CSV table of C-alpha atoms in Angstrom, one decimal:
chain,number,residue,atom,x,y,z
A,1132,MET,CA,178.9,82.9,12.9
A,1133,ALA,CA,180.7,82.9,16.3
A,1134,LYS,CA,179.1,82.2,19.6
A,1135,ASP,CA,179.6,84.1,22.9
A,1136,GLY,CA,180.1,82.0,26.2
A,1137,ASP,CA,176.3,81.6,26.5
A,1138,GLY,CA,176.0,80.1,23.0
A,1139,THR,CA,174.6,83.2,21.6
A,1140,GLU,CA,175.7,84.1,17.9
A,1141,SER,CA,177.6,87.0,17.6
A,1142,GLY,CA,178.6,88.9,14.5
A,1143,SER,CA,181.7,88.5,12.3
A,1144,GLY,CA,183.2,89.7,9.1
A,1145,PRO,CA,183.3,93.3,7.8
A,1146,ALA,CA,180.2,94.4,9.7
A,1147,ALA,CA,181.8,93.2,13.1
A,1148,ALA,CA,185.2,94.3,12.3
A,1149,GLY,CA,185.1,97.3,14.5
A,1150,THR,CA,183.7,95.6,17.5
A,1151,ARG,CA,185.7,94.0,20.2
A,1152,ARG,CA,185.5,90.2,20.6
A,1153,ALA,CA,184.0,89.2,24.1
A,1154,PRO,CA,186.4,87.3,26.2
A,1155,ALA,CA,185.7,83.6,26.7
A,1156,GLY,CA,184.5,82.3,30.0
A,1157,ALA,CA,182.7,83.5,33.0
A,1158,ALA,CA,183.4,87.2,32.0
A,1159,VAL,CA,180.8,86.7,29.2
A,1160,LEU,CA,178.0,85.3,31.3
A,1161,ARG,CA,174.9,87.5,30.5
A,1162,GLU,CA,173.0,88.9,33.3
A,1163,ASP,CA,169.6,88.6,31.4
A,1164,LYS,CA,170.0,84.9,31.0
A,1165,THR,CA,171.1,84.4,34.8
A,1166,ALA,CA,168.0,86.2,35.9
A,1167,ALA,CA,166.0,84.1,33.5
A,1168,ILE,CA,167.5,81.0,34.9
A,1169,ARG,CA,166.8,82.0,38.5
A,1170,ALA,CA,163.2,82.8,37.8
A,1171,ALA,CA,162.7,79.5,36.0
A,1172,VAL,CA,164.0,77.8,39.4
A,1173,PHE,CA,161.2,79.2,41.3
A,1174,GLU,CA,158.6,78.1,38.8
A,1175,GLU,CA,160.2,74.6,38.2
A,1176,LEU,CA,160.0,74.2,42.0
A,1177,ALA,CA,156.4,75.2,42.3
A,1178,ALA,CA,155.5,73.1,39.3
A,1179,VAL,CA,157.3,69.9,40.0
A,1180,GLY,CA,159.2,70.1,43.4
A,1181,PHE,CA,162.9,69.7,44.1
A,1182,ALA,CA,163.0,65.8,43.7
A,1183,ARG,CA,161.6,66.0,40.1
A,1184,MET,CA,163.3,69.3,39.2
A,1185,SER,CA,166.0,68.9,36.4
A,1186,ILE,CA,168.6,71.1,34.8
A,1187,GLU,CA,166.8,70.2,31.5
A,1188,GLY,CA,163.5,71.4,32.8
A,1189,ILE,CA,164.9,74.5,34.3
A,1190,ALA,CA,166.7,75.4,30.9
A,1191,ARG,CA,163.8,74.7,29.0
A,1192,ARG,CA,161.6,77.1,31.1
A,1193,ALA,CA,164.3,79.7,31.0
A,1194,GLY,CA,164.5,79.5,27.3
A,1195,VAL,CA,168.4,78.7,27.4
A,1196,GLY,CA,170.5,75.6,26.5
A,1197,LYS,CA,171.7,73.3,29.5
A,1198,THR,CA,175.3,74.5,28.9
A,1199,ALA,CA,174.2,78.0,30.0
A,1200,VAL,CA,173.0,76.6,33.3
A,1201,TYR,CA,176.1,74.3,34.0
A,1202,ARG,CA,178.2,77.1,33.2
A,1203,ARG,CA,176.8,78.8,36.1
A,1204,TRP,CA,176.1,76.0,38.6
A,1205,ARG,CA,177.4,72.5,38.5
A,1206,SER,CA,174.0,70.9,40.0
A,1207,LYS,CA,170.5,71.6,40.7
A,1208,LEU,CA,171.3,71.6,44.5
A,1209,HIS,CA,173.9,74.4,44.0
A,1210,LEU,CA,171.6,76.2,41.7
A,1211,VAL,CA,168.7,76.1,44.5
A,1212,LEU,CA,171.3,77.1,47.1
A,1213,ASP,CA,172.2,80.1,45.2
A,1214,VAL,CA,168.6,81.3,44.6
A,1215,VAL,CA,167.9,80.8,48.3
A,1216,ALA,CA,170.9,82.7,49.3
A,1217,ALA,CA,169.7,85.5,46.9
A,1218,VAL,CA,166.3,85.7,48.5
A,1219,ALA,CA,167.9,86.0,52.1
A,1220,ALA,CA,170.2,88.7,50.9
A,1221,ALA,CA,167.2,90.7,49.6
A,1222,GLY,CA,165.4,90.6,53.0
A,1223,LEU,CA,163.0,93.5,53.9
A,1224,PRO,CA,164.0,96.2,56.3
A,1225,ALA,CA,162.5,96.1,59.7
A,1226,PRO,CA,159.3,98.4,59.8
A,1227,ASP,CA,159.5,101.6,62.0
A,1228,THR,CA,155.9,102.8,62.5
A,1229,GLY,CA,156.4,104.5,65.8
A,1230,SER,CA,154.7,101.7,67.9
A,1231,LEU,CA,155.2,98.0,68.7
A,1232,ARG,CA,151.7,97.0,67.7
A,1233,GLY,CA,152.3,99.0,64.3
A,1234,ASP,CA,155.6,97.3,63.6
A,1235,VAL,CA,154.1,93.8,64.5
A,1236,ARG,CA,151.2,94.5,62.4
A,1237,THR,CA,153.4,95.4,59.4
A,1238,VAL,CA,155.6,92.4,59.8
A,1239,LEU,CA,152.5,90.1,59.9
A,1240,GLU,CA,151.0,91.8,56.7
A,1241,VAL,CA,154.0,91.2,54.8
A,1242,ALA,CA,154.6,87.6,56.1
A,1243,ALA,CA,151.1,86.8,55.1
A,1244,ARG,CA,151.2,88.3,51.7
A,1245,ALA,CA,154.5,86.2,51.2
A,1246,LEU,CA,153.1,83.0,52.6
A,1247,ARG,CA,149.9,83.4,50.5
A,1248,HIS,CA,151.8,83.6,47.2
A,1249,PRO,CA,151.1,80.3,45.3
A,1250,MET,CA,154.8,79.8,44.5
A,1251,ALA,CA,155.7,80.2,48.4
A,1252,SER,CA,152.9,77.9,49.3
A,1253,GLN,CA,154.3,75.2,47.2
A,1254,ILE,CA,158.1,75.8,47.5
A,1255,ILE,CA,158.8,76.2,51.0
A,1256,PRO,CA,157.1,72.9,52.3
A,1257,ASP,CA,158.7,71.1,49.7
A,1258,LEU,CA,162.3,72.5,50.3
A,1259,LEU,CA,161.9,72.0,54.1
A,1260,ALA,CA,161.1,68.4,53.4
A,1261,GLU,CA,164.2,68.1,51.2
A,1262,ALA,CA,166.3,69.7,53.7
A,1263,ALA,CA,165.9,66.8,56.0
A,1264,ARG,CA,168.0,65.0,53.5
A,1265,SER,CA,170.5,67.8,52.6
A,1266,PRO,CA,172.4,69.5,55.2
A,1267,GLU,CA,173.7,72.1,52.8
A,1268,LEU,CA,170.1,73.0,51.8
A,1269,ALA,CA,169.0,72.9,55.5
A,1270,ALA,CA,171.7,75.6,56.3
A,1271,ALA,CA,170.7,77.7,53.4
A,1272,LEU,CA,167.1,77.6,54.3
A,1273,LYS,CA,168.0,78.4,57.9
A,1274,THR,CA,169.8,81.5,56.7
A,1275,ALA,CA,166.8,82.5,54.3
A,1276,LEU,CA,163.8,81.7,56.4
A,1277,HIS,CA,165.2,82.3,60.0
A,1278,ASP,CA,168.5,84.2,60.1
A,1279,SER,CA,167.2,87.1,58.0
A,1280,GLN,CA,163.9,87.2,59.8
A,1281,GLN,CA,165.8,87.3,63.1
A,1282,GLY,CA,167.2,90.5,62.3
A,1283,VAL,CA,163.8,92.0,61.7
A,1284,ALA,CA,162.5,90.6,65.1
A,1285,ALA,CA,165.4,92.0,66.9
A,1286,ALA,CA,165.1,95.5,65.4
A,1287,VAL,CA,161.4,95.7,66.3
A,1288,VAL,CA,162.0,94.5,69.9
A,1289,ALA,CA,164.9,96.9,70.2
A,1290,ARG,CA,162.9,99.9,69.0
A,1291,ALA,CA,160.1,98.9,71.4
A,1292,VAL,CA,162.4,98.7,74.4
A,1293,GLU,CA,163.7,102.2,73.5
A,1294,ARG,CA,160.2,103.6,73.4
A,1295,GLY,CA,159.6,102.0,76.9
A,1296,GLU,CA,157.0,99.6,75.4
A,1297,LEU,CA,158.9,96.6,76.3
A,1298,PRO,CA,161.1,95.4,79.3
A,1299,PRO,CA,164.7,95.2,78.2
A,1300,ASP,CA,164.9,91.3,78.6
A,1301,VAL,CA,162.4,90.4,76.0
A,1302,ASP,CA,164.1,87.6,73.9
A,1303,PRO,CA,163.9,88.5,70.2
A,1304,GLN,CA,163.8,84.7,69.4
A,1305,LEU,CA,160.7,84.5,71.3
A,1306,ALA,CA,159.4,87.5,69.3
A,1307,LEU,CA,160.3,85.8,66.0
A,1308,ASP,CA,158.3,82.6,67.0
A,1309,LEU,CA,155.3,84.5,68.0
A,1310,LEU,CA,155.5,86.7,64.7
A,1311,THR,CA,156.0,83.8,62.2
A,1312,GLY,CA,154.7,80.6,64.0
A,1313,PRO,CA,150.9,81.2,63.7
A,1314,LEU,CA,150.9,82.3,60.1
A,1315,TYR,CA,153.0,79.4,59.0
A,1316,TRP,CA,151.0,77.0,60.8
A,1317,ARG,CA,147.6,78.6,59.3
A,1318,LEU,CA,148.8,79.2,55.8
A,1319,LEU,CA,151.3,76.4,55.0
A,1320,VAL,CA,150.3,73.5,57.3
A,1321,VAL,CA,146.5,73.8,57.9
A,1322,ARG,CA,146.2,75.8,54.5
A,1323,ASP,CA,143.3,77.9,55.9
A,1324,GLU,CA,142.4,81.4,54.9
A,1325,VAL,CA,143.4,84.5,57.0
A,1326,PRO,CA,139.7,86.1,57.8
A,1327,ALA,CA,139.2,89.7,58.2
A,1328,GLY,CA,140.6,91.1,61.4
A,1329,TYR,CA,142.7,88.1,62.1
A,1330,LEU,CA,146.1,90.0,61.5
A,1331,ASP,CA,144.9,92.8,63.8
A,1332,ALA,CA,143.9,90.4,66.6
A,1333,LEU,CA,147.1,88.5,66.0
A,1334,ALA,CA,149.2,91.7,66.3
A,1335,GLY,CA,147.3,92.4,69.7
A,1336,SER,CA,148.1,88.9,71.0
A,1337,VAL,CA,151.6,88.9,69.9
A,1338,THR,CA,152.3,92.4,71.6
A,1339,ALA,CA,150.6,91.2,74.8
A,1340,ALA,CA,152.5,87.9,74.9
A,1341,LEU,CA,155.7,89.9,74.7
A,1342,GLY,CA,154.8,91.9,77.6
A,1343,ALA,CA,153.9,95.3,76.1
A,1344,ASP,CA,152.7,98.0,78.6
Protein backbone atom coordinates (compact mmCIF):
# COMPACT_ATOMS: atom_id res chain seq x y z
CA MET A 1 0.00 0.00 0.00
CA ALA A 2 1.23 3.52 -0.81
CA LYS A 3 0.79 6.51 1.45
CA ASP A 4 -0.12 10.05 0.55
CA GLY A 5 1.63 13.16 1.82
CA ASP A 6 -0.28 12.99 5.11
CA GLY A 7 0.58 9.39 5.75
CA THR A 8 -2.81 8.02 4.67
CA GLU A 9 -2.70 4.71 2.86
CA SER A 10 -3.92 4.77 -0.71
CA GLY A 11 -4.88 1.90 -2.98
CA SER A 12 -2.57 0.18 -5.44
CA GLY A 13 -2.73 -2.58 -8.00
CA PRO A 14 -5.57 -3.34 -10.40
CA ALA A 15 -8.26 -1.76 -8.23
CA ALA A 16 -6.41 1.55 -8.30
CA ALA A 17 -5.24 1.33 -11.89
CA GLY A 18 -7.85 3.76 -13.10
CA THR A 19 -7.13 6.39 -10.48
CA ARG A 20 -4.55 9.15 -10.74
CA ARG A 21 -1.75 9.06 -8.19
CA ALA A 22 -1.85 12.15 -5.98
CA PRO A 23 1.19 14.42 -6.32
CA ALA A 24 3.67 14.45 -3.48
CA GLY A 25 4.29 17.45 -1.23
CA ALA A 26 2.08 20.31 -0.11
CA ALA A 27 -0.47 19.70 -2.87
CA VAL A 28 -1.80 16.60 -1.04
CA LEU A 29 -2.27 18.18 2.38
CA ARG A 30 -5.77 17.19 3.42
CA GLU A 31 -8.04 19.97 4.62
CA ASP A 32 -9.81 17.71 7.12
CA LYS A 33 -6.52 16.95 8.85
CA THR A 34 -5.53 20.63 8.82
CA ALA A 35 -8.86 21.51 10.44
CA ALA A 36 -8.43 18.75 13.03
CA ILE A 37 -4.96 20.03 13.94
CA ARG A 38 -6.20 23.61 14.32
CA ALA A 39 -9.04 22.46 16.57
CA ALA A 40 -6.58 20.42 18.60
CA VAL A 41 -4.43 23.51 19.16
CA PHE A 42 -7.30 25.28 20.94
CA GLU A 43 -8.04 22.22 23.07
CA GLU A 44 -4.39 21.71 23.96
CA LEU A 45 -3.87 25.38 24.82
CA ALA A 46 -6.91 25.30 27.11
CA ALA A 47 -5.76 22.07 28.74
CA VAL A 48 -2.04 22.63 29.32
CA GLY A 49 -1.14 26.18 28.19
CA PHE A 50 1.39 27.34 25.61
CA ALA A 51 4.51 26.55 27.64
CA ARG A 52 3.59 22.87 28.14
CA MET A 53 1.94 22.43 24.75
CA SER A 54 3.82 20.11 22.41
CA ILE A 55 3.57 18.99 18.80
CA GLU A 56 3.22 15.43 20.09
CA GLY A 57 0.24 16.38 22.23
CA ILE A 58 -1.42 18.29 19.39
CA ALA A 59 -0.92 15.39 16.99
CA ARG A 60 -2.30 12.90 19.49
CA ARG A 61 -5.37 15.04 20.16
CA ALA A 62 -5.94 15.58 16.41
CA GLY A 63 -5.54 11.88 15.65
CA VAL A 64 -2.64 12.41 13.23
CA GLY A 65 1.07 11.69 13.20
CA LYS A 66 3.67 14.31 14.13
CA THR A 67 4.78 14.39 10.50
CA ALA A 68 1.36 15.72 9.47
CA VAL A 69 1.82 18.67 11.84
CA TYR A 70 5.43 19.41 10.90
CA ARG A 71 4.55 19.25 7.20
CA ARG A 72 2.31 22.27 7.77
CA TRP A 73 4.10 24.21 10.53
CA ARG A 74 7.72 24.05 11.61
CA SER A 75 7.11 24.76 15.30
CA LYS A 76 4.34 25.14 17.85
CA LEU A 77 4.84 28.91 17.80
CA HIS A 78 4.20 29.08 14.05
CA LEU A 79 1.18 26.81 14.49
CA VAL A 80 -0.30 29.08 17.17
CA LEU A 81 0.50 32.17 15.07
CA ASP A 82 -1.39 30.66 12.15
CA VAL A 83 -4.40 29.76 14.31
CA VAL A 84 -4.50 33.22 15.90
CA ALA A 85 -4.31 34.84 12.45
CA ALA A 86 -7.22 32.67 11.26
CA VAL A 87 -9.32 33.81 14.22
CA ALA A 88 -8.54 37.45 13.41
CA ALA A 89 -9.49 36.97 9.76
CA ALA A 90 -12.85 35.52 10.81
CA GLY A 91 -13.81 38.59 12.84
CA LEU A 92 -17.51 39.37 13.15
CA PRO A 93 -19.01 42.24 11.11
CA ALA A 94 -20.01 45.38 12.94
CA PRO A 95 -23.67 45.39 14.06
CA ASP A 96 -26.13 47.81 12.48
CA THR A 97 -29.20 47.90 14.71
CA GLY A 98 -30.16 51.46 13.85
CA SER A 99 -29.03 53.05 17.11
CA LEU A 100 -25.76 53.53 18.96
CA ARG A 101 -27.08 51.92 22.13
CA GLY A 102 -28.36 48.92 20.18
CA ASP A 103 -25.01 48.50 18.39
CA VAL A 104 -23.08 48.81 21.65
CA ARG A 105 -25.38 46.32 23.39
CA THR A 106 -24.89 43.82 20.57
CA VAL A 107 -21.09 44.17 20.64
CA LEU A 108 -21.11 43.68 24.43
CA GLU A 109 -23.30 40.58 24.14
CA VAL A 110 -21.04 38.98 21.53
CA ALA A 111 -17.89 39.85 23.50
CA ALA A 112 -19.32 38.56 26.77
CA ARG A 113 -20.36 35.29 25.15
CA ALA A 114 -16.89 34.82 23.67
CA LEU A 115 -15.03 35.67 26.87
CA ARG A 116 -17.26 33.38 28.95
CA HIS A 117 -16.34 30.41 26.76
CA PRO A 118 -14.18 27.99 28.80
CA MET A 119 -11.48 27.84 26.13
CA ALA A 120 -11.24 31.61 25.77
CA SER A 121 -11.07 32.13 29.52
CA GLN A 122 -8.06 29.81 29.67
CA ILE A 123 -6.33 30.56 26.39
CA ILE A 124 -6.37 34.37 26.21
CA PRO A 125 -4.65 35.12 29.56
CA ASP A 126 -2.09 32.37 28.90
CA LEU A 127 -1.20 33.67 25.44
CA LEU A 128 -1.00 37.26 26.69
CA ALA A 129 1.50 36.15 29.33
CA GLU A 130 3.51 34.26 26.72
CA ALA A 131 3.42 37.28 24.39
CA ALA A 132 5.62 39.16 26.86
CA ARG A 133 8.40 36.76 25.83
CA SER A 134 7.57 36.46 22.13
CA PRO A 135 7.39 39.55 19.89
CA GLU A 136 5.93 37.42 17.08
CA LEU A 137 3.11 36.17 19.27
CA ALA A 138 2.55 39.66 20.67
CA ALA A 139 2.11 41.04 17.15
CA ALA A 140 -0.29 38.23 16.19
CA LEU A 141 -2.37 38.76 19.32
CA LYS A 142 -2.51 42.50 18.69
CA THR A 143 -3.97 41.78 15.27
CA ALA A 144 -6.44 39.20 16.58
CA LEU A 145 -7.55 40.90 19.80
CA HIS A 146 -7.16 44.58 18.98
CA ASP A 147 -6.92 45.41 15.30
CA SER A 148 -9.87 43.22 14.25
CA GLN A 149 -12.09 44.74 16.95
CA GLN A 150 -10.85 48.25 16.17
CA GLY A 151 -12.62 48.00 12.84
CA VAL A 152 -15.86 47.08 14.58
CA ALA A 153 -15.60 50.01 17.00
CA ALA A 154 -14.77 52.41 14.16
CA ALA A 155 -17.82 51.28 12.18
CA VAL A 156 -20.12 51.63 15.20
CA VAL A 157 -18.83 55.15 15.85
CA ALA A 158 -19.04 56.17 12.19
CA ARG A 159 -22.67 55.08 11.92
CA ALA A 160 -23.55 56.89 15.13
CA VAL A 161 -21.94 60.07 13.78
CA GLU A 162 -23.92 59.74 10.54
CA ARG A 163 -27.15 59.40 12.56
CA GLY A 164 -26.24 62.47 14.60
CA GLU A 165 -25.95 60.49 17.84
CA LEU A 166 -22.26 61.27 18.37
CA PRO A 167 -20.09 64.30 17.61
CA PRO A 168 -17.67 63.79 14.71
CA ASP A 169 -14.56 64.01 16.90
CA VAL A 170 -15.23 60.84 18.92
CA ASP A 171 -12.11 58.65 19.10
CA PRO A 172 -12.80 55.05 17.92
CA GLN A 173 -9.92 53.87 20.13
CA LEU A 174 -11.69 55.28 23.17
CA ALA A 175 -14.86 53.51 22.05
CA LEU A 176 -12.98 50.21 21.80
CA ASP A 177 -11.47 50.67 25.27
CA LEU A 178 -14.88 51.39 26.76
CA LEU A 179 -16.47 48.45 24.95
CA THR A 180 -13.93 45.77 25.79
CA GLY A 181 -12.12 46.92 28.93
CA PRO A 182 -14.87 46.38 31.51
CA LEU A 183 -15.76 42.92 30.21
CA TYR A 184 -12.15 41.77 30.02
CA TRP A 185 -11.56 42.95 33.57
CA ARG A 186 -14.70 41.33 34.93
CA LEU A 187 -14.57 38.01 33.08
CA LEU A 188 -10.85 37.29 32.65
CA VAL A 189 -9.12 39.19 35.47
CA VAL A 190 -11.56 39.19 38.37
CA ARG A 191 -13.39 36.15 36.93
CA ASP A 192 -16.74 37.33 38.18
CA GLU A 193 -20.17 36.60 36.74
CA VAL A 194 -22.15 38.98 34.55
CA PRO A 195 -25.38 39.56 36.50
CA ALA A 196 -28.76 40.16 34.90
CA GLY A 197 -29.05 43.69 33.56
CA TYR A 198 -25.29 44.29 33.62
CA LEU A 199 -24.87 44.48 29.84
CA ASP A 200 -27.80 46.87 29.51
CA ALA A 201 -26.35 49.13 32.21
CA LEU A 202 -22.89 48.93 30.64
CA ALA A 203 -24.30 49.80 27.21
CA GLY A 204 -25.88 52.89 28.70
CA SER A 205 -22.66 53.90 30.43
CA VAL A 206 -20.60 53.43 27.27
CA THR A 207 -22.93 55.50 25.09
CA ALA A 208 -23.04 58.25 27.72
CA ALA A 209 -19.26 58.26 28.08
CA LEU A 210 -18.89 58.64 24.31
CA GLY A 211 -21.08 61.75 24.44
CA ALA A 212 -24.24 60.39 22.89
CA ASP A 213 -27.14 62.85 22.65
